Short mmCIF file of C-alpha atoms in Angstrom, two decimals:
data_model
loop_
_atom_site.label_atom_id
_atom_site.label_comp_id
_atom_site.label_asym_id
_atom_site.label_seq_id
_atom_site.Cartn_x
_atom_site.Cartn_y
_atom_site.Cartn_z
CA MET A 622 -27.77 32.78 -47.68
CA SER A 623 -29.44 34.00 -50.89
CA ASN A 624 -29.54 32.40 -54.29
CA SER A 625 -26.87 34.92 -55.46
CA ALA A 626 -24.34 33.07 -53.49
CA LEU A 627 -24.61 30.09 -55.85
CA SER A 628 -22.53 30.06 -59.04
CA PRO A 629 -24.14 31.34 -62.26
CA LEU A 630 -25.78 28.53 -64.32
CA PRO A 631 -24.99 27.81 -67.97
CA SER A 632 -27.19 29.59 -70.52
CA ALA A 633 -30.44 27.81 -71.23
CA ASP A 634 -30.73 29.63 -74.55
CA ARG A 635 -27.87 27.90 -76.37
CA PRO A 636 -29.24 24.55 -77.50
CA ASP A 637 -26.48 24.35 -80.01
CA VAL A 638 -23.83 24.23 -77.45
CA ALA A 639 -25.74 21.75 -75.32
CA ALA A 640 -26.02 19.49 -78.39
CA ARG A 641 -22.31 19.73 -79.03
CA LEU A 642 -21.52 19.11 -75.40
CA ARG A 643 -23.77 16.09 -75.40
CA ASP A 644 -22.08 14.71 -78.45
CA ALA A 645 -18.69 15.08 -76.88
CA LEU A 646 -19.81 13.40 -73.63
CA LEU A 647 -21.24 10.45 -75.49
CA GLY A 648 -18.16 10.25 -77.76
CA ALA A 649 -15.95 9.81 -74.63
CA SER A 650 -18.40 7.19 -73.10
CA PHE A 651 -19.34 9.56 -70.36
CA THR A 652 -22.41 7.45 -69.68
CA ALA A 653 -23.73 5.32 -66.75
CA ASP A 654 -22.23 2.16 -68.39
CA GLY A 655 -18.96 3.95 -69.22
CA LEU A 656 -18.58 5.16 -65.62
CA LEU A 657 -19.24 1.75 -64.27
CA GLU A 658 -16.56 0.25 -66.43
CA LEU A 659 -13.97 2.93 -65.68
CA LEU A 660 -14.51 3.23 -61.93
CA GLY A 661 -15.55 -0.29 -60.99
CA ALA A 662 -18.55 -1.12 -58.91
CA PRO A 663 -17.24 -0.03 -55.48
CA ALA A 664 -16.14 3.48 -56.55
CA TYR A 665 -19.26 3.87 -58.73
CA ALA A 666 -21.42 2.97 -55.73
CA ALA A 667 -19.43 5.34 -53.46
CA LEU A 668 -20.05 8.16 -55.88
CA ALA A 669 -23.82 7.60 -55.50
CA ARG A 670 -23.25 8.21 -51.79
CA SER A 671 -21.36 11.49 -52.46
CA GLU A 672 -18.11 9.86 -51.51
CA VAL A 673 -15.46 10.97 -54.10
CA VAL A 674 -12.12 9.50 -52.87
CA PRO A 675 -12.46 6.06 -54.57
CA ALA A 676 -13.38 7.84 -57.90
CA LEU A 677 -10.42 10.26 -57.52
CA ARG A 678 -8.11 7.27 -57.14
CA ALA A 679 -9.65 5.61 -60.18
CA THR A 680 -9.16 8.68 -62.48
CA ARG A 681 -5.49 9.39 -62.11
CA GLY A 682 -4.90 8.88 -65.82
CA ASP A 683 -5.50 11.29 -68.66
CA THR A 684 -7.98 9.49 -70.90
CA PRO A 685 -10.93 11.62 -72.17
CA LEU A 686 -13.30 9.81 -69.88
CA GLU A 687 -11.08 10.34 -66.80
CA THR A 688 -10.85 14.01 -67.67
CA LEU A 689 -14.66 14.35 -67.84
CA VAL A 690 -15.22 12.51 -64.56
CA ARG A 691 -12.74 14.77 -62.74
CA LEU A 692 -14.27 17.90 -64.26
CA PHE A 693 -18.07 17.24 -63.98
CA LEU A 694 -18.44 14.71 -61.20
CA LEU A 695 -15.49 15.39 -58.91
CA GLN A 696 -15.32 19.13 -59.51
CA GLN A 697 -11.57 19.19 -60.06
CA PRO A 698 -9.84 21.94 -62.16
CA VAL A 699 -8.49 20.51 -65.39
CA PRO A 700 -5.83 22.05 -67.74
CA HIS A 701 -7.52 23.99 -70.59
CA ALA A 702 -5.48 22.20 -73.22
CA ARG A 703 -6.53 18.78 -71.84
CA VAL A 704 -10.18 19.71 -71.95
CA ALA A 705 -9.83 21.16 -75.45
CA ASP A 706 -8.93 17.64 -76.68
CA VAL A 707 -12.30 16.33 -75.32
CA LEU A 708 -14.90 19.16 -75.48
CA PRO A 709 -15.78 22.26 -77.50
CA VAL A 710 -14.12 24.16 -74.74
CA ASP A 711 -14.52 27.69 -76.04
CA ALA A 712 -18.23 27.23 -76.72
CA CYS A 713 -18.67 25.65 -73.27
CA LEU A 714 -16.87 28.61 -71.69
CA GLU A 715 -18.98 31.14 -73.66
CA ALA A 716 -22.26 29.39 -72.75
CA GLY A 717 -21.26 29.01 -69.10
CA TRP A 718 -20.85 25.25 -68.74
CA LEU A 719 -17.20 25.88 -67.84
CA THR A 720 -15.33 28.76 -66.17
CA GLY A 721 -11.64 29.69 -66.46
CA ILE A 722 -9.51 29.41 -63.44
CA GLY A 723 -5.97 30.93 -63.16
CA GLY A 724 -5.45 31.35 -66.87
CA ASP A 725 -4.61 27.80 -67.85
CA GLU A 726 -7.26 25.70 -66.12
CA VAL A 727 -11.06 25.36 -66.44
CA ALA A 728 -13.69 24.13 -63.97
CA ALA A 729 -17.30 23.00 -64.32
CA THR A 730 -20.04 25.43 -63.23
CA VAL A 731 -22.58 22.56 -62.61
CA ASP A 732 -22.56 18.84 -61.78
CA ILE A 733 -23.40 16.68 -64.72
CA ARG A 734 -24.34 13.10 -63.86
CA PRO A 735 -24.88 10.35 -66.42
CA TYR A 736 -28.21 8.66 -65.97
CA GLY A 737 -29.55 5.59 -67.78
CA GLY A 738 -33.05 5.84 -69.09
CA PRO A 739 -35.53 2.94 -68.83
CA ASP A 740 -34.99 1.87 -72.47
CA GLY A 741 -31.20 2.29 -72.43
CA GLU A 742 -31.25 6.04 -73.20
CA ASP A 743 -28.12 7.99 -72.15
CA TRP A 744 -29.34 10.97 -70.21
CA PHE A 745 -27.61 13.67 -68.10
CA ILE A 746 -28.95 15.19 -64.93
CA VAL A 747 -27.70 18.66 -64.17
CA SER A 748 -27.46 19.97 -60.61
CA ASP A 749 -25.54 22.39 -58.51
CA LEU A 750 -21.91 21.57 -57.84
CA GLY A 751 -21.57 18.77 -55.26
CA CYS A 752 -25.30 18.21 -55.24
CA ALA A 753 -25.73 15.34 -57.70
CA VAL A 754 -26.95 12.97 -54.97
CA GLY A 755 -30.16 14.16 -53.35
CA GLY A 756 -29.71 15.46 -49.86
CA ALA A 757 -26.72 13.50 -48.59
CA GLY A 758 -24.15 14.91 -46.28
CA GLY A 759 -25.19 18.54 -45.61
CA ILE A 760 -25.55 19.76 -49.22
CA GLY A 761 -28.48 21.92 -48.35
CA SER A 762 -26.90 23.80 -45.47
CA ARG A 763 -24.87 25.87 -47.96
CA ASP A 764 -27.76 27.56 -49.55
CA GLU A 765 -31.53 27.47 -49.49
CA GLY A 766 -31.87 27.73 -53.24
CA VAL A 767 -29.59 24.75 -54.10
CA VAL A 768 -30.81 22.33 -56.75
CA LEU A 769 -30.13 18.74 -56.04
CA GLY A 770 -29.72 15.89 -58.50
CA VAL A 771 -30.97 12.31 -58.41
CA GLY A 772 -31.69 10.81 -55.04
CA GLY A 773 -33.41 7.55 -54.00
CA ALA A 774 -36.81 9.41 -53.83
CA SER A 775 -36.42 10.61 -57.44
CA THR A 776 -35.74 7.14 -58.80
CA THR A 777 -38.56 5.58 -56.67
CA LEU A 778 -41.09 7.99 -58.08
CA ALA A 779 -39.81 7.48 -61.62
CA GLY A 780 -40.14 3.72 -61.15
CA ILE A 781 -43.73 3.63 -59.85
CA THR A 782 -45.06 6.13 -62.39
CA VAL A 783 -47.62 4.77 -64.97
CA ARG A 784 -45.97 5.02 -68.39
CA THR A 785 -48.81 5.02 -70.86
CA PRO A 786 -48.82 7.45 -73.79
CA VAL A 787 -50.52 10.65 -72.77
CA ALA A 788 -51.29 14.04 -74.27
CA ALA A 789 -50.24 16.26 -71.25
CA ALA A 790 -48.10 15.60 -68.18
CA LEU A 791 -47.32 17.91 -65.24
CA ASP A 792 -44.14 17.58 -63.11
CA LEU A 793 -44.94 19.62 -60.03
CA GLY A 794 -41.85 20.75 -58.10
CA THR A 795 -39.51 19.61 -60.83
CA GLY A 796 -36.14 20.23 -59.18
CA SER A 797 -33.37 19.10 -61.61
CA GLY A 798 -36.00 17.83 -64.04
CA ILE A 799 -35.73 14.02 -63.76
CA GLN A 800 -39.55 13.41 -63.75
CA ALA A 801 -40.04 15.83 -66.62
CA LEU A 802 -37.27 13.91 -68.48
CA HIS A 803 -39.01 10.56 -68.00
CA ALA A 804 -42.38 12.07 -68.88
CA ALA A 805 -41.05 13.48 -72.19
CA ARG A 806 -40.77 9.85 -73.40
CA HIS A 807 -44.54 9.22 -73.39
CA ALA A 808 -46.23 12.67 -73.11
CA THR A 809 -46.92 14.94 -76.09
CA ARG A 810 -46.62 17.98 -73.90
CA VAL A 811 -44.80 18.33 -70.54
CA THR A 812 -45.29 21.16 -68.06
CA ALA A 813 -42.83 21.54 -65.23
CA THR A 814 -43.24 23.87 -62.21
CA ASP A 815 -41.14 24.91 -59.26
CA LEU A 816 -41.11 27.56 -56.57
CA ASN A 817 -37.37 27.96 -57.25
CA PRO A 818 -36.45 29.70 -60.54
CA ARG A 819 -33.06 28.18 -60.34
CA ALA A 820 -34.62 24.70 -60.49
CA LEU A 821 -36.56 25.66 -63.63
CA HIS A 822 -33.37 26.84 -65.27
CA THR A 823 -31.64 23.53 -64.26
CA THR A 824 -34.49 21.49 -65.64
CA ALA A 825 -34.13 23.24 -69.02
CA LEU A 826 -30.46 22.27 -69.00
CA THR A 827 -31.15 18.65 -68.07
CA LEU A 828 -33.65 18.27 -70.93
CA ALA A 829 -31.45 20.00 -73.48
CA LEU A 830 -28.32 18.04 -72.48
CA SER A 831 -30.30 14.79 -72.56
CA GLY A 832 -31.64 15.47 -76.04
CA ALA A 833 -35.26 15.70 -74.89
CA PRO A 834 -37.92 18.17 -75.99
CA ALA A 835 -38.22 21.43 -74.04
CA ALA A 836 -40.88 21.59 -71.37
CA ASP A 837 -43.33 24.42 -70.54
CA LEU A 838 -41.56 25.76 -67.41
CA ARG A 839 -43.66 27.80 -64.96
CA GLU A 840 -42.56 29.33 -61.60
CA GLY A 841 -44.82 29.02 -58.56
CA SER A 842 -45.94 26.94 -55.60
CA LEU A 843 -48.10 23.81 -55.88
CA PHE A 844 -50.91 24.39 -58.50
CA GLU A 845 -50.60 28.20 -58.53
CA PRO A 846 -48.94 28.37 -62.02
CA ILE A 847 -51.67 26.18 -63.50
CA ALA A 848 -54.81 27.85 -64.89
CA ALA A 849 -58.05 26.76 -63.35
CA ASP A 850 -59.25 25.09 -66.54
CA GLU A 851 -56.04 23.16 -67.29
CA THR A 852 -56.12 19.39 -66.77
CA TYR A 853 -53.48 16.68 -67.27
CA ASP A 854 -53.42 12.97 -67.99
CA LEU A 855 -50.51 12.50 -65.63
CA ILE A 856 -49.34 14.52 -62.58
CA VAL A 857 -46.16 13.59 -60.79
CA SER A 858 -44.53 15.19 -57.78
CA ASN A 859 -41.61 14.52 -55.45
CA PRO A 860 -42.59 17.52 -53.34
CA PRO A 861 -40.68 19.11 -50.40
CA PHE A 862 -42.47 16.78 -48.03
CA VAL A 863 -40.28 16.92 -44.95
CA ILE A 864 -42.24 17.71 -41.82
CA SER A 865 -40.10 20.31 -40.10
CA PRO A 866 -40.26 23.41 -37.86
CA GLY A 867 -40.03 26.24 -40.34
CA ALA A 868 -38.96 26.21 -44.00
CA ARG A 869 -35.19 26.56 -43.91
CA LEU A 870 -34.33 24.52 -47.01
CA THR A 871 -36.31 25.07 -50.23
CA TYR A 872 -35.57 21.64 -51.72
CA ARG A 873 -37.09 19.68 -48.85
CA ASP A 874 -39.19 21.90 -46.47
CA GLY A 875 -42.68 22.75 -47.71
CA GLY A 876 -43.26 25.78 -45.55
CA MET A 877 -46.69 24.61 -44.25
CA GLY A 878 -47.39 23.15 -40.82
CA GLY A 879 -47.08 19.40 -40.26
CA ASP A 880 -48.13 17.37 -43.34
CA ASP A 881 -50.37 20.06 -44.67
CA LEU A 882 -48.38 20.51 -47.91
CA CYS A 883 -48.79 16.82 -48.92
CA ARG A 884 -52.48 16.92 -47.93
CA THR A 885 -53.04 20.08 -49.92
CA LEU A 886 -51.22 18.70 -52.93
CA VAL A 887 -53.32 15.49 -52.94
CA GLN A 888 -56.62 17.26 -52.36
CA GLN A 889 -56.10 19.79 -55.09
CA ALA A 890 -54.97 17.25 -57.63
CA GLY A 891 -58.36 15.72 -58.35
CA ASP A 892 -59.66 18.81 -60.22
CA ARG A 893 -56.54 18.87 -62.36
CA LEU A 894 -56.88 15.34 -63.73
CA THR A 895 -58.59 14.29 -66.94
CA GLU A 896 -61.00 11.35 -66.71
CA GLY A 897 -58.82 8.27 -66.18
CA GLY A 898 -55.76 10.38 -65.44
CA TYR A 899 -53.20 9.53 -62.78
CA ALA A 900 -51.61 11.68 -60.08
CA GLN A 901 -48.59 10.10 -58.30
CA PHE A 902 -46.78 11.48 -55.30
CA LEU A 903 -44.18 10.72 -52.69
CA ALA A 904 -45.26 11.95 -49.30
CA ASN A 905 -44.72 12.02 -45.53
CA TRP A 906 -47.66 11.90 -43.09
CA GLN A 907 -48.07 12.26 -39.44
CA HIS A 908 -49.13 9.43 -37.07
CA VAL A 909 -51.04 11.41 -34.48
CA GLU A 910 -51.94 10.20 -31.04
CA GLY A 911 -55.53 8.95 -30.83
CA GLU A 912 -55.98 8.96 -34.64
CA ASP A 913 -55.82 6.14 -37.17
CA TRP A 914 -53.21 7.00 -39.74
CA GLN A 915 -55.09 5.18 -42.50
CA ASP A 916 -58.31 7.30 -41.83
CA ARG A 917 -56.07 10.40 -41.89
CA LEU A 918 -54.88 9.50 -45.41
CA ARG A 919 -58.36 8.47 -46.63
CA SER A 920 -59.56 11.92 -45.69
CA TRP A 921 -56.96 13.47 -48.13
CA VAL A 922 -58.36 11.69 -51.19
CA PRO A 923 -60.37 14.08 -53.46
CA ARG A 924 -63.89 13.29 -54.59
CA GLY A 925 -64.16 11.44 -57.87
CA CYS A 926 -60.78 9.69 -57.46
CA ASP A 927 -59.74 6.11 -56.83
CA ALA A 928 -56.65 5.97 -54.66
CA TRP A 929 -53.92 3.47 -53.72
CA ILE A 930 -51.74 4.59 -50.85
CA VAL A 931 -48.75 2.53 -49.73
CA GLN A 932 -46.87 3.21 -46.51
CA ARG A 933 -43.28 2.00 -47.05
CA GLU A 934 -41.61 3.12 -43.84
CA VAL A 935 -42.36 4.54 -40.43
CA GLN A 936 -39.82 6.38 -38.19
CA ASP A 937 -40.40 7.56 -34.60
CA VAL A 938 -40.02 11.35 -34.22
CA THR A 939 -36.42 11.10 -32.90
CA GLN A 940 -35.31 8.97 -35.84
CA TYR A 941 -37.03 11.34 -38.21
CA ALA A 942 -35.52 14.46 -36.76
CA GLU A 943 -32.02 12.98 -36.77
CA LEU A 944 -32.35 11.85 -40.42
CA TRP A 945 -33.22 15.39 -41.63
CA LEU A 946 -30.74 17.16 -39.35
CA ARG A 947 -28.00 15.02 -40.81
CA ASP A 948 -29.38 15.66 -44.39
CA ALA A 949 -28.72 19.34 -43.82
CA GLY A 950 -25.28 18.76 -42.16
CA ASP A 951 -26.42 20.13 -38.85
CA HIS A 952 -24.70 17.37 -37.03
CA ARG A 953 -21.46 18.85 -38.13
CA SER A 954 -22.33 22.29 -36.82
CA ASP A 955 -21.88 23.79 -33.37
CA PRO A 956 -23.27 21.19 -30.82
CA VAL A 957 -25.32 23.82 -29.04
CA GLU A 958 -26.99 24.91 -32.31
CA TYR A 959 -27.57 21.24 -33.27
CA GLN A 960 -29.26 20.59 -29.88
CA ALA A 961 -31.43 23.62 -30.23
CA ARG A 962 -32.56 22.58 -33.69
CA TYR A 963 -33.25 19.05 -32.47
CA ASP A 964 -35.27 20.47 -29.64
CA ALA A 965 -37.30 22.56 -32.07
CA TRP A 966 -38.26 19.50 -34.03
CA LEU A 967 -39.35 17.59 -30.95
CA ASP A 968 -41.25 20.65 -29.73
CA GLU A 969 -43.13 20.83 -33.05
CA PHE A 970 -44.01 17.11 -32.94
CA GLU A 971 -45.12 17.31 -29.28
CA ALA A 972 -47.36 20.23 -29.98
CA ARG A 973 -49.03 18.36 -32.74
CA LYS A 974 -49.23 15.05 -30.72
CA VAL A 975 -47.16 13.33 -33.48
CA ARG A 976 -45.66 10.05 -32.39
CA SER A 977 -44.11 8.93 -35.69
CA VAL A 978 -43.92 9.82 -39.37
CA GLY A 979 -44.85 7.61 -42.33
CA PHE A 980 -43.33 7.65 -45.77
CA GLY A 981 -44.77 6.24 -48.95
CA TRP A 982 -46.56 6.64 -52.29
CA ILE A 983 -49.93 8.04 -53.18
CA THR A 984 -51.54 7.31 -56.52
CA LEU A 985 -54.84 8.86 -57.57
CA ARG A 986 -56.90 7.98 -60.66
CA LYS A 987 -59.76 10.15 -61.78
CA THR A 988 -62.90 7.97 -62.10
CA GLY A 989 -66.59 8.44 -62.95
CA ALA A 990 -67.49 5.48 -60.61
CA ALA A 991 -70.31 6.17 -58.19
CA GLU A 992 -68.23 4.61 -55.40
CA PRO A 993 -64.49 5.24 -55.76
CA SER A 994 -62.07 2.69 -54.41
CA VAL A 995 -59.58 3.82 -51.72
CA THR A 996 -56.97 1.25 -50.71
CA VAL A 997 -54.52 2.24 -47.81
CA GLU A 998 -51.94 -0.33 -46.89
CA GLU A 999 -48.62 -0.88 -45.22
CA TRP A 1000 -46.05 -2.69 -47.31
CA PRO A 1001 -42.44 -2.31 -45.98
CA HIS A 1002 -41.26 -5.43 -47.90
CA SER A 1003 -39.13 -5.63 -51.04
CA ILE A 1004 -40.69 -4.84 -54.44
CA GLU A 1005 -39.59 -5.06 -58.05
CA GLN A 1006 -39.02 -1.76 -59.79
CA PRO A 1007 -40.07 -0.41 -62.25
CA LEU A 1008 -43.59 -0.77 -60.75
CA GLY A 1009 -45.54 1.51 -63.10
CA GLU A 1010 -47.16 -1.35 -65.03
CA ALA A 1011 -48.16 -3.02 -61.68
CA VAL A 1012 -49.78 0.30 -60.58
CA ARG A 1013 -51.83 0.48 -63.79
CA ALA A 1014 -52.80 -3.12 -63.46
CA HIS A 1015 -54.02 -2.50 -59.88
CA PHE A 1016 -56.52 0.04 -61.07
CA ASP A 1017 -57.62 -2.14 -64.00
CA ARG A 1018 -58.44 -4.86 -61.38
CA VAL A 1019 -60.35 -2.31 -59.30
CA ASP A 1020 -62.50 -1.53 -62.34
CA TYR A 1021 -63.14 -5.22 -63.01
CA LEU A 1022 -64.11 -6.08 -59.39
CA ARG A 1023 -66.27 -3.04 -59.12
CA ALA A 1024 -68.25 -3.98 -62.26
CA THR A 1025 -68.40 -7.69 -61.57
CA ASP A 1026 -71.01 -9.28 -59.21
CA ASP A 1027 -70.51 -12.77 -57.85
CA ALA A 1028 -72.52 -14.48 -60.61
CA ALA A 1029 -70.40 -12.80 -63.28
CA LEU A 1030 -67.26 -13.58 -61.26
CA LEU A 1031 -68.13 -17.34 -61.37
CA ALA A 1032 -68.83 -17.17 -65.05
CA GLY A 1033 -65.48 -15.48 -65.68
CA HIS A 1034 -62.15 -17.04 -66.78
CA PHE A 1035 -58.87 -16.35 -64.95
CA GLU A 1036 -55.20 -16.96 -65.44
CA LEU A 1037 -52.57 -17.36 -62.68
CA ALA A 1038 -50.15 -14.39 -62.76
CA ALA A 1039 -46.61 -14.91 -63.91
CA GLU A 1040 -44.02 -16.21 -61.38
CA VAL A 1041 -46.50 -17.11 -58.61
CA VAL A 1042 -45.33 -20.04 -56.42
CA GLN A 1043 -46.99 -22.06 -53.74
CA GLU A 1044 -45.41 -22.61 -50.31
CA GLN A 1045 -46.74 -25.08 -47.75
CA VAL A 1046 -46.00 -24.15 -44.14
CA GLY A 1047 -46.14 -26.57 -41.29
CA LEU A 1048 -44.16 -28.60 -38.76
CA PRO A 1049 -41.49 -30.94 -40.24
CA GLY A 1050 -42.92 -34.39 -40.85
CA ALA A 1051 -46.58 -33.30 -40.48
CA GLU A 1052 -48.96 -34.98 -42.81
CA ASP A 1053 -50.82 -31.88 -43.80
CA PRO A 1054 -49.56 -28.23 -43.91
CA GLU A 1055 -50.83 -25.76 -41.37
CA HIS A 1056 -51.46 -23.34 -44.21
CA VAL A 1057 -50.66 -22.70 -47.85
CA VAL A 1058 -49.12 -19.39 -49.03
CA LEU A 1059 -49.11 -18.05 -52.55
CA ARG A 1060 -46.19 -15.87 -53.25
CA GLN A 1061 -45.40 -13.44 -56.10
CA HIS A 1062 -41.95 -12.91 -57.45
CA ARG A 1063 -42.83 -9.86 -59.55
CA GLY A 1064 -44.29 -6.41 -58.86
CA MET A 1065 -45.28 -5.96 -55.21
CA ARG A 1066 -44.03 -9.43 -54.41
CA ARG A 1067 -47.08 -10.12 -52.20
CA ALA A 1068 -47.77 -13.25 -50.19
CA THR A 1069 -51.23 -14.37 -49.09
CA LYS A 1070 -52.58 -17.32 -47.17
CA VAL A 1071 -55.17 -19.47 -48.90
CA ASP A 1072 -57.03 -22.68 -47.98
CA THR A 1073 -56.72 -25.84 -49.99
CA VAL A 1074 -59.64 -24.89 -52.20
CA GLY A 1075 -58.04 -21.53 -52.96
CA ALA A 1076 -54.72 -23.10 -53.69
CA GLY A 1077 -56.35 -25.74 -55.89
CA PHE A 1078 -58.42 -23.12 -57.70
CA ALA A 1079 -55.45 -20.82 -58.49
CA GLY A 1080 -53.34 -23.78 -59.59
CA VAL A 1081 -55.68 -24.75 -62.47
CA CYS A 1082 -56.57 -21.22 -63.62
CA ASP A 1083 -55.19 -21.12 -67.21
CA GLY A 1084 -58.07 -19.26 -68.79
CA THR A 1085 -59.74 -22.29 -70.30
CA LEU A 1086 -62.46 -23.10 -67.75
CA SER A 1087 -64.84 -20.68 -65.96
CA ALA A 1088 -64.41 -20.16 -62.25
CA GLY A 1089 -67.76 -21.91 -61.57
CA ARG A 1090 -66.73 -25.06 -63.49
CA ILE A 1091 -63.37 -25.20 -61.66
CA LEU A 1092 -65.22 -24.98 -58.33
CA ASP A 1093 -67.64 -27.72 -59.36
CA ALA A 1094 -64.72 -30.04 -60.15
CA ILE A 1095 -63.08 -29.19 -56.84
CA ALA A 1096 -66.29 -29.85 -54.97
CA GLN A 1097 -66.51 -33.31 -56.59
CA LEU A 1098 -62.88 -34.02 -55.57
CA VAL A 1099 -63.25 -33.03 -51.94
CA GLY A 1100 -66.78 -34.24 -51.46
CA GLU A 1101 -68.34 -30.87 -50.78
CA ASP A 1102 -71.65 -29.48 -51.86
CA PRO A 1103 -70.93 -27.50 -55.07
CA VAL A 1104 -73.63 -24.93 -54.29
CA LEU A 1105 -72.14 -24.15 -50.82
CA LEU A 1106 -68.61 -24.01 -52.40
CA ARG A 1107 -69.84 -21.53 -55.05
CA ASP A 1108 -71.38 -19.42 -52.20
CA ARG A 1109 -68.34 -19.16 -50.07
CA THR A 1110 -65.50 -18.94 -52.54
CA PRO A 1111 -66.09 -15.66 -54.43
CA ALA A 1112 -64.64 -13.55 -51.55
CA GLN A 1113 -61.38 -15.50 -51.83
CA ILE A 1114 -61.32 -15.16 -55.63
CA ARG A 1115 -61.89 -11.44 -55.30
CA LEU A 1116 -58.97 -11.12 -52.87
CA LEU A 1117 -56.66 -13.09 -55.27
CA VAL A 1118 -57.75 -10.83 -58.18
CA GLU A 1119 -57.39 -7.67 -56.02
CA GLN A 1120 -53.82 -8.57 -55.01
CA GLY A 1121 -52.76 -9.61 -58.50
CA PHE A 1122 -52.45 -13.37 -58.14
CA LEU A 1123 -55.19 -13.96 -60.67
CA ASN A 1124 -55.84 -12.02 -63.91
CA PRO A 1125 -59.27 -11.88 -65.56
CA VAL A 1126 -59.32 -13.16 -69.12
CA ALA A 1127 -61.28 -10.99 -71.43
#
């Protein structure tokens, strides 16, 4: 099916109408908070799963907010006269936000979803009808050019992105524009690219309706629309990372074999970053028989970049195929066709000797260091979003440890990070614990085993005494040679700094 089968989009050249529509939506409390109050938590959560029945039941009245929910979220026709009480209906019809039906009713041409910004902003994400929630329930099977709204991947990437003020940001594969919208808060100039021209048009609508500055919109694949000498302080991408046989659905299938699209994106990003700039991606990668997956990812990191790669989830090839077949609604199609598509996925994986597929985050930072730091780890445990500040702090600690030898480390001062607790693990009634665990309740929420010296050291780190003086005091308490203790403890201090339990004091 071609893009022409999709309904025409509103005009992106009528900012005046978008501003009037925005004012009307806000005036009726058509916001994330307003929806939660109207619908209640269960119906609101169901809407995020593309289940509309609870919301239909909760909007049987005729208040302005109920009218807007039925119009823009539930895609129900609404009497023209009713809408005229809430919106500038004639202007919205003229600009294409609404369309007339049967003479006395109007319907929305796009899905408009309220979205709360990180500082309480009331934003609106525009997407194709019925596509506000990324990928759920067979949305993509209707048309290859469909533009999805906000899914879990979108919010994950927005949450892990480093949010320092920058001159130039690039949202590569912008979709409905959520990453560009976030970037507009802290970037002087935002460029957004997409292979799908419909996505670029939708991004323009999202930015206009959210009251954000317009972005520089460019059509093309990966870095093709970017000039060779253009560099950015921040690059973000939630690419079409699904590893699939063929490229049936534009919004998710990259069109390259295996995980080549993600690898290419990461490898090409290094030359597009300014010194100290960040590139942050979501990605899938193959776990190939006879190959270490961590080595595979290390080979992707471009020269001159530090990297922090976190694997959040692994699925075997059958789970992975079923997930994305359901995403496209193939499980509702003809059983013979479904089985054939399932077979094709397994054939593809078998040919590539793929046993499972990993999902996670890749962050690059351009560095002038002689020996860049590459950290690849598996962390399937819970985290605290937003994580952008924790990502920035990780690379600050990388810089510190790289520039600090053991003598300087022992002369340095440290503070215990906020909300770190100590747990002692052992058999009930035992006199001494088998081991001591330090646990974070912020950021990555890490836990690490330490010995009694490490626990004692961390416990007294408040920035006043140098590490060496603390160790000398501990040596006196436990009756150990202070020279030997100074020799063997820096490795443990480095680990606690690396993982964010201790922060260097300037």
